[in-house]
Amino acid sequence: SLIISVILIIVLVRFRVDLGVSMIAGAATLALVVGQAPLWTLAELGKAAIAGDTLLLLARIITIMALGALAGKLGYLDRFASGLRALITDNRIVVALIPAFGGLLPMPGGTMLTAPMVESAVKTGSATPDQKLFISYWFRHVWEYIWPVYPGVVVGAALINKDVSELFMANWSATAAAIAAGWFFVLRRVQAGRNERVGGRASGWLDIFHGVWPFGIVIAGVLVLKIELVVVILIVIGALVMIEHPPGEYIWKAFRRGTEFQIVTLIVGVAAYKHLLGAAEIVDAVPPFLLSMNLPVTAVIAVVPLIVGLITGVTLAYIGVCFPLLIPLMGSPINMELVMLAFVSGLVGCLLSPVHLCLILTREYFHASWGGIYRMLLPSCAAIMAVAVLIVLL
């Protein structure tokens, strides 16, 4: 049942069927293959779609997307980049921080938001197209392991019934490893030129603060004050509206982005897959089967998300498909180090995936070569995996 459902999802995605629709079809297949009636399967899909957890998750995703769209439209990223150039003379740091800040705004193909700024920032240097692609792509994704407004972090925390702050604490070492690997393998070798400081330091810091404060409030509210993510983001959006007075069209489009068909179906698909695994009693059968094959638990948890991430290139795909299956292998109470390993391995698979939207778009933009980018991606990803495995084993 699992093999058939996963193959079906992969085939449908490869034929450009919406990922959420593909996951709903895969969830239905789980039940039908093990002999459940079609009406029972349809009823269970309906239960999953209107469950309280599903609706809360959808509300979180809608507000996350709205904040990202509105902040981007209001020019917060531009102010941040301007402040960096005024304060930092080593342009390598600036060109890395630009996509890193852009990574605070989760959106499909979001690397393209900062790719033109990276291109502009290194124009006085001699960085190669492959290096420019790596910087834009890699440093945008360093926060995806921990940032509490990323859908993958939110969904992952929901699936293991933990607060996002606990997932943050488990995964922070992966973000640190990603930053270090990006610097060691690529950034330190880049010829990106130097910046001439224009204007006072006070002006630079003011621009940086202006660009960062909405996201700082989100971090403080969720990680420190433990306030519900939806509430914190709505407060921040309200503050942005009162301060910036954006046109109503900006606000409408920002919230509409989170209610697009692809987003709604993806959330429902993840919820349906998790629900059917339990309702059809499949999830209870998988751990004993895997253990009966005498495979090390750590190897299973590392390899399965890596493969799904590599095939799909979508974070929510490996989380939605793999986490419900692997959670029973992670102990009771759940071992957060194993959660970290599953999260990291799946994300590494996504970063290496040739169907990852960010990678496809930025490769075209910079006219980079597949060989050149993988020569930088492979050692960087291997370093993150090595750190994750060592944490589990030690």
Tab-separated table of C-alpha atoms in Angstrom:
chain	number	residue	atom	x	y	z
A	1	SER	CA	0.000	0.000	0.000
A	2	LEU	CA	2.745	2.441	0.934
A	3	ILE	CA	4.885	1.642	-2.079
A	4	ILE	CA	1.951	2.030	-4.456
A	5	SER	CA	0.826	5.306	-2.880
A	6	VAL	CA	4.312	6.829	-2.948
A	7	ILE	CA	4.875	5.736	-6.546
A	8	LEU	CA	1.496	7.224	-7.494
A	9	ILE	CA	2.397	10.562	-5.865
A	10	ILE	CA	5.761	10.642	-7.635
A	11	VAL	CA	4.253	9.785	-11.031
A	12	LEU	CA	1.485	12.364	-10.705
A	13	VAL	CA	3.945	15.084	-9.667
A	14	ARG	CA	6.252	14.202	-12.554
A	15	PHE	CA	3.283	14.662	-14.906
A	16	ARG	CA	2.738	18.117	-13.366
A	17	VAL	CA	-0.325	17.228	-11.344
A	18	ASP	CA	-0.699	19.552	-8.350
A	19	LEU	CA	1.282	18.161	-5.375
A	20	GLY	CA	-1.647	18.525	-2.966
A	21	VAL	CA	-4.008	16.714	-5.319
A	22	SER	CA	-1.350	14.026	-5.783
A	23	MET	CA	-1.078	13.548	-2.013
A	24	ILE	CA	-4.864	13.327	-1.626
A	25	ALA	CA	-4.874	10.649	-4.344
A	26	GLY	CA	-2.017	8.884	-2.572
A	27	ALA	CA	-3.900	9.028	0.731
A	28	ALA	CA	-6.983	7.477	-0.857
A	29	THR	CA	-4.810	4.792	-2.432
A	30	LEU	CA	-3.429	3.844	0.989
A	31	ALA	CA	-6.890	2.850	2.170
A	32	LEU	CA	-8.208	1.318	-1.044
A	33	VAL	CA	-5.212	-0.981	-1.523
A	34	VAL	CA	-5.606	-2.485	1.963
A	35	GLY	CA	-9.287	-3.220	1.255
A	36	GLN	CA	-11.195	-0.297	2.736
A	37	ALA	CA	-14.463	0.636	1.021
A	38	PRO	CA	-14.538	3.680	-1.284
A	39	LEU	CA	-17.271	5.389	0.780
A	40	TRP	CA	-15.319	4.841	4.001
A	41	THR	CA	-12.198	6.265	2.330
A	42	LEU	CA	-14.111	9.315	1.089
A	43	ALA	CA	-15.577	9.921	4.548
A	44	GLU	CA	-12.144	9.721	6.184
A	45	LEU	CA	-10.734	12.172	3.646
A	46	GLY	CA	-13.542	14.567	4.579
A	47	LYS	CA	-12.789	14.172	8.285
A	48	ALA	CA	-9.133	14.981	7.679
A	49	ALA	CA	-10.003	18.088	5.648
A	50	ILE	CA	-12.209	19.680	8.324
A	51	ALA	CA	-10.315	18.543	11.411
A	52	GLY	CA	-9.342	21.257	13.873
A	53	ASP	CA	-5.628	20.606	13.409
A	54	THR	CA	-5.972	20.932	9.636
A	55	LEU	CA	-7.848	24.233	9.873
A	56	LEU	CA	-5.332	25.650	12.353
A	57	LEU	CA	-2.469	24.610	10.096
A	58	LEU	CA	-4.168	26.246	7.112
A	59	ALA	CA	-4.645	29.463	9.119
A	60	ARG	CA	-0.944	29.462	9.995
A	61	ILE	CA	0.094	28.971	6.383
A	62	ILE	CA	-2.249	31.725	5.143
A	63	THR	CA	-0.851	34.255	7.610
A	64	ILE	CA	2.744	33.181	6.938
A	65	MET	CA	2.321	33.719	3.201
A	66	ALA	CA	0.529	37.010	3.768
A	67	LEU	CA	3.339	38.416	5.913
A	68	GLY	CA	5.977	37.391	3.392
A	69	ALA	CA	4.094	38.904	0.462
A	70	LEU	CA	3.277	42.172	2.220
A	71	ALA	CA	6.764	42.718	3.654
A	72	GLY	CA	8.318	42.033	0.270
A	73	LYS	CA	5.947	44.402	-1.490
A	74	LEU	CA	6.662	47.178	1.011
A	75	GLY	CA	10.412	47.056	0.316
A	76	TYR	CA	11.758	45.696	3.587
A	77	LEU	CA	14.336	43.549	1.803
A	78	ASP	CA	15.624	46.542	-0.164
A	79	ARG	CA	16.103	48.604	2.998
A	80	PHE	CA	17.966	45.720	4.641
A	81	ALA	CA	20.377	45.355	1.699
A	82	SER	CA	21.031	49.092	1.633
A	83	GLY	CA	21.904	49.064	5.329
A	84	LEU	CA	24.311	46.161	4.887
A	85	ARG	CA	26.249	47.914	2.154
A	86	ALA	CA	26.602	50.979	4.345
A	87	LEU	CA	28.119	48.969	7.223
A	88	ILE	CA	30.049	46.024	5.768
A	89	THR	CA	33.060	46.436	3.486
A	90	ASP	CA	33.592	42.694	2.803
A	91	ASN	CA	31.095	42.212	0.018
A	92	ARG	CA	31.125	38.415	0.403
A	93	ILE	CA	29.247	38.818	3.666
A	94	VAL	CA	26.759	41.203	2.089
A	95	VAL	CA	25.970	38.916	-0.849
A	96	ALA	CA	25.368	36.024	1.570
A	97	LEU	CA	23.219	38.057	3.953
A	98	ILE	CA	20.970	39.317	1.136
A	99	PRO	CA	19.538	35.864	0.244
A	100	ALA	CA	19.666	34.859	3.921
A	101	PHE	CA	17.361	37.737	4.747
A	102	GLY	CA	15.215	36.914	1.727
A	103	GLY	CA	14.919	33.430	3.182
A	104	LEU	CA	12.887	34.905	6.020
A	105	LEU	CA	10.072	35.255	3.482
A	106	PRO	CA	8.892	31.721	2.594
A	107	MET	CA	7.532	31.515	-0.938
A	108	PRO	CA	7.781	29.074	-3.870
A	109	GLY	CA	10.748	29.933	-6.075
A	110	GLY	CA	11.654	32.662	-3.583
A	111	THR	CA	15.345	32.627	-4.502
A	112	MET	CA	14.390	34.717	-7.526
A	113	LEU	CA	13.410	37.510	-5.132
A	114	THR	CA	17.049	38.137	-4.218
A	115	ALA	CA	18.895	36.732	-7.263
A	116	PRO	CA	18.924	40.137	-9.026
A	117	MET	CA	20.283	41.760	-5.847
A	118	VAL	CA	23.061	39.163	-5.566
A	119	GLU	CA	23.900	39.718	-9.225
A	120	SER	CA	24.108	43.451	-8.618
A	121	ALA	CA	26.116	43.080	-5.402
A	122	VAL	CA	28.909	41.039	-7.034
A	123	LYS	CA	29.104	42.919	-10.328
A	124	THR	CA	32.373	44.595	-9.287
A	125	GLY	CA	33.962	41.231	-8.451
A	126	SER	CA	34.739	38.139	-10.476
A	127	ALA	CA	32.338	35.565	-9.038
A	128	THR	CA	31.392	32.845	-11.519
A	129	PRO	CA	27.765	32.159	-12.510
A	130	ASP	CA	27.928	28.895	-10.548
A	131	GLN	CA	29.099	30.722	-7.425
A	132	LYS	CA	26.385	33.360	-7.770
A	133	LEU	CA	23.781	30.618	-8.081
A	134	PHE	CA	25.125	28.783	-5.042
A	135	ILE	CA	25.115	31.926	-2.893
A	136	SER	CA	21.571	32.863	-3.908
A	137	TYR	CA	20.266	29.320	-3.491
A	138	TRP	CA	22.178	28.041	-0.480
A	139	PHE	CA	22.008	30.972	1.902
A	140	ARG	CA	18.306	31.487	1.262
A	141	HIS	CA	17.617	28.003	2.640
A	142	VAL	CA	19.798	28.034	5.772
A	143	TRP	CA	16.800	29.032	7.937
A	144	GLU	CA	14.435	26.371	6.636
A	145	TYR	CA	15.468	23.958	9.398
A	146	ILE	CA	14.348	26.311	12.187
A	147	TRP	CA	12.477	29.418	11.013
A	148	PRO	CA	9.020	29.305	12.635
A	149	VAL	CA	7.189	30.818	9.671
A	150	TYR	CA	8.332	28.137	7.225
A	151	PRO	CA	5.465	25.756	6.422
A	152	GLY	CA	7.779	22.755	6.774
A	153	VAL	CA	8.701	23.680	10.349
A	154	VAL	CA	5.076	24.363	11.247
A	155	VAL	CA	3.786	21.127	9.709
A	156	GLY	CA	6.661	19.075	11.108
A	157	ALA	CA	6.025	20.364	14.620
A	158	ALA	CA	2.310	19.641	14.250
A	159	LEU	CA	2.913	16.078	13.100
A	160	ILE	CA	5.102	15.273	16.128
A	161	ASN	CA	2.737	17.181	18.450
A	162	LYS	CA	5.464	19.564	19.581
A	163	ASP	CA	5.736	23.325	19.721
A	164	VAL	CA	7.777	24.952	16.957
A	165	SER	CA	10.180	26.190	19.626
A	166	GLU	CA	11.101	22.575	20.435
A	167	LEU	CA	11.793	21.848	16.764
A	168	PHE	CA	13.878	25.032	16.657
A	169	MET	CA	16.011	23.801	19.559
A	170	ALA	CA	16.451	20.390	17.940
A	171	ASN	CA	17.412	21.741	14.495
A	172	TRP	CA	19.527	24.832	15.221
A	173	SER	CA	22.765	22.890	14.772
A	174	ALA	CA	21.764	22.116	11.177
A	175	THR	CA	21.406	25.817	10.409
A	176	ALA	CA	24.799	26.487	11.982
A	177	ALA	CA	26.321	23.664	9.908
A	178	ALA	CA	24.703	25.007	6.728
A	179	ILE	CA	26.139	28.496	7.261
A	180	ALA	CA	29.588	27.102	8.050
A	181	ALA	CA	29.544	24.736	5.049
A	182	GLY	CA	28.456	27.500	2.679
A	183	TRP	CA	31.322	29.690	3.862
A	184	PHE	CA	33.993	26.968	3.884
A	185	PHE	CA	33.243	25.295	0.561
A	186	VAL	CA	32.270	28.315	-1.538
A	187	LEU	CA	31.924	31.801	-0.079
A	188	ARG	CA	35.477	32.219	1.208
A	189	ARG	CA	36.772	31.613	-2.344
A	190	VAL	CA	34.444	34.110	-4.037
A	191	GLN	CA	35.851	37.347	-5.459
A	192	ALA	CA	32.958	39.719	-4.722
A	193	GLY	CA	34.770	43.051	-4.381
A	194	ARG	CA	34.636	45.589	-1.564
A	195	ASN	CA	32.005	48.127	-0.535
A	196	GLU	CA	32.670	51.819	-0.103
A	197	ARG	CA	30.780	53.063	2.900
A	198	VAL	CA	28.295	55.736	1.876
A	199	GLY	CA	26.464	57.690	4.567
A	200	GLY	CA	26.771	57.308	8.308
A	201	ARG	CA	26.719	54.103	10.315
A	202	ALA	CA	23.579	55.300	12.064
A	203	SER	CA	21.745	55.425	8.741
A	204	GLY	CA	22.915	51.903	7.883
A	205	TRP	CA	21.747	50.477	11.193
A	206	LEU	CA	18.430	52.272	10.790
A	207	ASP	CA	17.892	50.636	7.393
A	208	ILE	CA	18.748	47.209	8.808
A	209	PHE	CA	16.412	47.668	11.764
A	210	HIS	CA	13.656	48.822	9.425
A	211	GLY	CA	14.030	45.671	7.349
A	212	VAL	CA	14.284	43.234	10.264
A	213	TRP	CA	11.797	44.360	12.912
A	214	PRO	CA	8.669	42.568	11.603
A	215	PHE	CA	10.475	39.246	11.646
A	216	GLY	CA	12.127	39.907	14.983
A	217	ILE	CA	8.705	40.340	16.545
A	218	VAL	CA	7.581	37.017	15.065
A	219	ILE	CA	10.627	35.259	16.541
A	220	ALA	CA	10.155	36.823	19.960
A	221	GLY	CA	6.437	36.119	20.022
A	222	VAL	CA	6.672	32.473	18.985
A	223	LEU	CA	9.961	31.326	20.514
A	224	VAL	CA	10.157	33.465	23.645
A	225	LEU	CA	6.599	34.418	24.602
A	226	LYS	CA	5.057	31.169	23.258
A	227	ILE	CA	2.185	33.028	21.576
A	228	GLU	CA	0.251	31.264	18.837
A	229	LEU	CA	1.909	31.882	15.467
A	230	VAL	CA	-1.295	33.122	13.790
A	231	VAL	CA	-1.840	35.720	16.514
A	232	VAL	CA	1.740	37.035	16.345
A	233	ILE	CA	1.715	37.347	12.560
A	234	LEU	CA	-1.661	39.109	12.525
A	235	ILE	CA	-0.319	41.598	15.085
A	236	VAL	CA	2.746	42.243	12.924
A	237	ILE	CA	0.631	42.633	9.777
A	238	GLY	CA	-1.632	45.041	11.643
A	239	ALA	CA	1.400	47.061	12.704
A	240	LEU	CA	2.693	47.147	9.128
A	241	VAL	CA	-0.672	48.395	7.890
A	242	MET	CA	-0.820	51.164	10.500
A	243	ILE	CA	2.770	52.264	9.867
A	244	GLU	CA	2.994	51.944	6.079
A	245	HIS	CA	-0.645	52.571	5.075
A	246	PRO	CA	-0.424	50.237	2.068
A	247	PRO	CA	-3.192	50.221	-0.558
A	248	GLY	CA	-5.998	47.779	0.157
A	249	GLU	CA	-4.978	45.859	-2.948
A	250	TYR	CA	-1.627	44.989	-1.344
A	251	ILE	CA	-3.337	43.526	1.725
A	252	TRP	CA	-5.909	41.634	-0.332
A	253	LYS	CA	-3.274	40.082	-2.584
A	254	ALA	CA	-1.085	39.198	0.389
A	255	PHE	CA	-3.821	37.160	2.085
A	256	ARG	CA	-5.058	35.726	-1.183
A	257	ARG	CA	-1.651	34.146	-1.798
A	258	GLY	CA	-2.134	31.796	1.153
A	259	THR	CA	-5.564	30.703	-0.080
A	260	GLU	CA	-4.419	29.731	-3.565
A	261	PHE	CA	-5.569	26.337	-4.766
A	262	GLN	CA	-2.079	24.819	-4.581
A	263	ILE	CA	-1.588	25.883	-0.957
A	264	VAL	CA	-4.986	24.664	0.284
A	265	THR	CA	-4.743	21.316	-1.480
A	266	LEU	CA	-1.223	20.797	-0.180
A	267	ILE	CA	-2.284	21.306	3.435
A	268	VAL	CA	-5.313	19.064	2.982
A	269	GLY	CA	-3.148	16.479	1.221
A	270	VAL	CA	-0.626	16.365	4.076
A	271	ALA	CA	-3.429	16.077	6.643
A	272	ALA	CA	-5.219	13.398	4.627
A	273	TYR	CA	-2.101	11.293	4.193
A	274	LYS	CA	-1.352	11.392	7.898
A	275	HIS	CA	-4.971	10.614	8.816
A	276	LEU	CA	-5.378	7.678	6.412
A	277	LEU	CA	-2.122	6.122	7.559
A	278	GLY	CA	-3.613	5.922	11.038
A	279	ALA	CA	-7.255	5.219	10.162
A	280	ALA	CA	-6.347	2.335	7.852
A	281	GLU	CA	-3.923	0.991	10.512
A	282	ILE	CA	-1.010	1.165	8.098
A	283	VAL	CA	1.239	3.220	10.319
A	284	ASP	CA	1.080	0.559	13.036
A	285	ALA	CA	2.294	-2.104	10.626
A	286	VAL	CA	5.268	-0.249	9.160
A	287	PRO	CA	7.689	-0.045	12.137
A	288	PRO	CA	7.568	-3.798	12.913
A	289	PHE	CA	8.070	-4.544	9.214
A	290	LEU	CA	11.114	-2.282	8.944
A	291	LEU	CA	12.577	-3.627	12.168
A	292	SER	CA	12.006	-7.223	11.042
A	293	MET	CA	14.354	-6.505	8.125
A	294	ASN	CA	17.087	-5.784	10.692
A	295	LEU	CA	17.747	-2.345	9.242
A	296	PRO	CA	19.248	0.126	11.707
A	297	VAL	CA	16.605	2.604	12.814
A	298	THR	CA	18.992	5.496	12.260
A	299	ALA	CA	19.596	4.401	8.663
A	300	VAL	CA	15.862	4.155	7.932
A	301	ILE	CA	15.193	7.595	9.405
A	302	ALA	CA	18.060	9.111	7.412
A	303	VAL	CA	17.494	7.461	4.042
A	304	VAL	CA	13.706	7.501	3.557
A	305	PRO	CA	13.214	11.310	3.791
A	306	LEU	CA	16.369	11.853	1.713
A	307	ILE	CA	14.940	9.806	-1.154
A	308	VAL	CA	11.505	11.448	-1.051
A	309	GLY	CA	13.053	14.929	-0.835
A	310	LEU	CA	15.373	14.168	-3.753
A	311	ILE	CA	12.512	12.922	-5.918
A	312	THR	CA	9.998	15.673	-5.169
A	313	GLY	CA	12.135	18.715	-4.307
A	314	VAL	CA	9.353	19.889	-1.959
A	315	THR	CA	9.797	20.144	1.814
A	316	LEU	CA	6.160	19.496	2.677
A	317	ALA	CA	6.164	16.381	0.509
A	318	TYR	CA	8.840	14.534	2.496
A	319	ILE	CA	7.435	15.778	5.799
A	320	GLY	CA	3.866	14.800	4.946
A	321	VAL	CA	4.799	11.402	3.524
A	322	CYS	CA	7.663	10.357	5.813
A	323	PHE	CA	7.058	11.802	9.268
A	324	PRO	CA	3.841	9.872	10.013
A	325	LEU	CA	5.663	6.663	9.057
A	326	LEU	CA	8.862	7.356	10.959
A	327	ILE	CA	7.432	8.803	14.171
A	328	PRO	CA	6.748	5.332	15.678
A	329	LEU	CA	10.446	4.538	15.180
A	330	MET	CA	11.542	7.603	17.132
A	331	GLY	CA	10.682	6.321	20.594
A	332	SER	CA	8.257	7.326	23.310
A	333	PRO	CA	8.713	10.044	24.394
A	334	ILE	CA	9.875	11.051	20.948
A	335	ASN	CA	13.613	11.414	20.444
A	336	MET	CA	14.097	14.936	19.077
A	337	GLU	CA	17.559	14.078	17.769
A	338	LEU	CA	15.984	11.509	15.458
A	339	VAL	CA	13.363	14.082	14.441
A	340	MET	CA	16.231	16.413	13.583
A	341	LEU	CA	17.909	13.706	11.492
A	342	ALA	CA	14.724	13.028	9.516
A	343	PHE	CA	14.122	16.743	8.956
A	344	VAL	CA	17.712	17.399	7.884
A	345	SER	CA	17.992	14.391	5.560
A	346	GLY	CA	14.746	15.287	3.795
A	347	LEU	CA	15.782	18.911	3.358
A	348	VAL	CA	19.182	17.864	2.044
A	349	GLY	CA	17.347	15.740	-0.508
A	350	CYS	CA	15.269	18.763	-1.500
A	351	LEU	CA	18.368	20.955	-1.858
A	352	LEU	CA	19.961	18.389	-4.176
A	353	SER	CA	16.792	17.738	-6.162
A	354	PRO	CA	16.973	18.773	-9.837
A	355	VAL	CA	13.230	19.521	-9.680
A	356	HIS	CA	13.544	22.012	-6.812
A	357	LEU	CA	11.868	25.163	-8.140
A	358	CYS	CA	14.417	27.578	-6.658
A	359	LEU	CA	17.305	25.632	-8.208
A	360	ILE	CA	15.660	25.457	-11.622
A	361	LEU	CA	14.798	29.169	-11.735
A	362	THR	CA	18.136	30.492	-10.482
A	363	ARG	CA	20.131	28.184	-12.762
A	364	GLU	CA	18.333	29.724	-15.716
A	365	TYR	CA	18.780	33.241	-14.338
A	366	PHE	CA	22.544	32.973	-13.810
A	367	HIS	CA	23.141	30.658	-16.824
A	368	ALA	CA	24.996	28.284	-14.505
A	369	SER	CA	25.960	24.691	-15.236
A	370	TRP	CA	24.506	21.645	-13.508
A	371	GLY	CA	27.982	20.197	-13.032
A	372	GLY	CA	29.344	23.363	-11.481
A	373	ILE	CA	26.529	23.782	-8.984
A	374	TYR	CA	26.573	20.131	-7.873
A	375	ARG	CA	30.324	20.328	-7.273
A	376	MET	CA	29.474	22.919	-4.623
A	377	LEU	CA	26.176	21.479	-3.374
A	378	LEU	CA	27.363	17.912	-2.758
A	379	PRO	CA	30.151	18.635	-0.219
A	380	SER	CA	28.040	21.300	1.497
A	381	CYS	CA	25.087	18.923	1.893
A	382	ALA	CA	27.387	16.080	2.977
A	383	ALA	CA	28.749	18.299	5.757
A	384	ILE	CA	25.244	18.970	7.115
A	385	MET	CA	24.352	15.277	7.018
A	386	ALA	CA	27.602	14.404	8.784
A	387	VAL	CA	26.800	16.834	11.594
A	388	ALA	CA	23.263	15.449	11.954
A	389	VAL	CA	24.432	11.814	12.045
A	390	LEU	CA	27.193	12.595	14.549
A	391	ILE	CA	24.716	14.304	16.878
A	392	VAL	CA	22.504	11.208	16.818
A	393	LEU	CA	25.349	8.721	17.252
A	394	LEU	CA	27.175	10.633	19.951
